[in-house]
Coordinates of C-alpha atoms in Angstrom, one line a residue:
X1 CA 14.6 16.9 -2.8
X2 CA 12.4 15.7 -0.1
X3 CA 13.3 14.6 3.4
X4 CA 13.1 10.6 4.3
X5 CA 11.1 12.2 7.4
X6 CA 8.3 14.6 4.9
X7 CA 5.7 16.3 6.3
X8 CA 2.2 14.6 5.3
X9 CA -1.4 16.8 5.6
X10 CA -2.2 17.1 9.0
X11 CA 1.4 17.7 10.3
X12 CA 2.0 13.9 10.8
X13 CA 5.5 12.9 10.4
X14 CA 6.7 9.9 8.2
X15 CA 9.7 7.4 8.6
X16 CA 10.1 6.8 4.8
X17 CA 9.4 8.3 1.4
X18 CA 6.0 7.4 0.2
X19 CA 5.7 7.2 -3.3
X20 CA 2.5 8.8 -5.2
X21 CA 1.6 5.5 -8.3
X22 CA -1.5 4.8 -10.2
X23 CA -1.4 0.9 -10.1
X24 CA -3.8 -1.7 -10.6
X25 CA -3.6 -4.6 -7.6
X26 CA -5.4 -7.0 -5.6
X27 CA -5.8 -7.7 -2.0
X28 CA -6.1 -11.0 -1.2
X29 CA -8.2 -11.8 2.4
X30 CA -7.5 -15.2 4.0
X31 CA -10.6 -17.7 3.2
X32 CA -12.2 -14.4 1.1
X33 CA -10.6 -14.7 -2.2
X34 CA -9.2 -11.8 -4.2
X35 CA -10.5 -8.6 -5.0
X36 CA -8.9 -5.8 -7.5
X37 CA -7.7 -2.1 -5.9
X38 CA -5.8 0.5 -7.3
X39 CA -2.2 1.0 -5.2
X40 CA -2.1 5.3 -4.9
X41 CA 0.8 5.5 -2.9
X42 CA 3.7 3.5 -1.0
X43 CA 6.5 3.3 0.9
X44 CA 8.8 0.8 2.3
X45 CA 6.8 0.0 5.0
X46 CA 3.2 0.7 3.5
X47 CA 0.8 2.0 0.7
X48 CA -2.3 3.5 1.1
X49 CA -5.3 1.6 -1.2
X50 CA -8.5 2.9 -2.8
X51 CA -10.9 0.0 -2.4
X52 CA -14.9 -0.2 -2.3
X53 CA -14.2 -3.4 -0.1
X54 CA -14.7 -3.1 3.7
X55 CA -11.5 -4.0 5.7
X56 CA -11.0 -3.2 9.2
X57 CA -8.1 -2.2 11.3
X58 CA -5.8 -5.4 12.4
X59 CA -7.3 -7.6 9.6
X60 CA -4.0 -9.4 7.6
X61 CA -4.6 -9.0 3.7
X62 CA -1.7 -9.8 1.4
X63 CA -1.0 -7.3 -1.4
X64 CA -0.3 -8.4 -4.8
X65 CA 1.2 -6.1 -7.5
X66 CA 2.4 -6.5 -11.1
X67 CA 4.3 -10.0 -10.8
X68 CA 5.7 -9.1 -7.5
X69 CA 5.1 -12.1 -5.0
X70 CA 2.2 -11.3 -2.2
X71 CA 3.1 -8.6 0.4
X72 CA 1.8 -9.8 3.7
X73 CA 0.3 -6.1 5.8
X74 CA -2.3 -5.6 8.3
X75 CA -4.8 -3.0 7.9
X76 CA -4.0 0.0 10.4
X77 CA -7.1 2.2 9.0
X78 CA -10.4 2.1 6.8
X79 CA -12.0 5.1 5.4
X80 CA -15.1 4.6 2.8
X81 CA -13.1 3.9 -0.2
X82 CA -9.5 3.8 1.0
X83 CA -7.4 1.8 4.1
X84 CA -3.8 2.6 4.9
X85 CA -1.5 -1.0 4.8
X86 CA 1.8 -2.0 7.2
X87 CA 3.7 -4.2 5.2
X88 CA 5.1 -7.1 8.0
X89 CA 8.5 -6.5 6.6
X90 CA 9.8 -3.2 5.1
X91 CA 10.2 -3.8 0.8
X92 CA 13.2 -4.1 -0.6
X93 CA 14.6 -0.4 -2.4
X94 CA 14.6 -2.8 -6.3
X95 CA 10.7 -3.4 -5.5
X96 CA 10.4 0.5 -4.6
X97 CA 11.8 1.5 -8.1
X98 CA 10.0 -0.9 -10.2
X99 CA 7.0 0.0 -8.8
X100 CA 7.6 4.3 -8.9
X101 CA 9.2 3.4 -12.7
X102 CA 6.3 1.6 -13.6
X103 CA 3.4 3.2 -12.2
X104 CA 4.4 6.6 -11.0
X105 CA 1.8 9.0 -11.2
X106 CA 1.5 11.3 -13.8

């Protein structure tokens, strides 16, 4: 069983669980319109994203998964191909385990 505190590559040291998923999303960018990701992992505070979009760090997007309603985050870092997402307020455990039963990777 892992620890809510796991150790992720490069010895940094996470607050909650982060779920690996294979899920189809979109990202919605104020006055930018919508534009499809793929969720690969999440926890209940935030998800990493593989986009070709370009976001930079304190830009507020707003996550949209399955029929879940719009997760407001901020961007904390871009890579090419992938930013890492702080959800404004932690997601509710019943969201977690509809998305890890739905979408968990295989």
């Amino acid at each position: 069983m892992t620890s809510a505190a796991e150790t992720m590559e490069g010895h940094e040291q996470r607050a909650h669980l982060r779920l690996t998923l294979q899920a189809e999303g979109r990202l919605s960018e104020p006055y930018s319109g919508n534009h499809g990701i793929e969720l690969l992992d999440i926890s209940a505070t935030g998800a990493r994203i593989a986009t070709f979009r370009r976001f930079h760090p304190g830009q507020a997007v707003y996550l949209t998964v399955d029929q879940i309603r719009a997760i407001k985050c901020e961007v904390r870092w871009a890579r090419a191909g992938e930013i890492g997402v702080a959800f404004e307020r932690p997601l509710h455990v019943a969201v977690l385990e509809h998305l890890a039963t739905a979408h968990r990777a295989r």
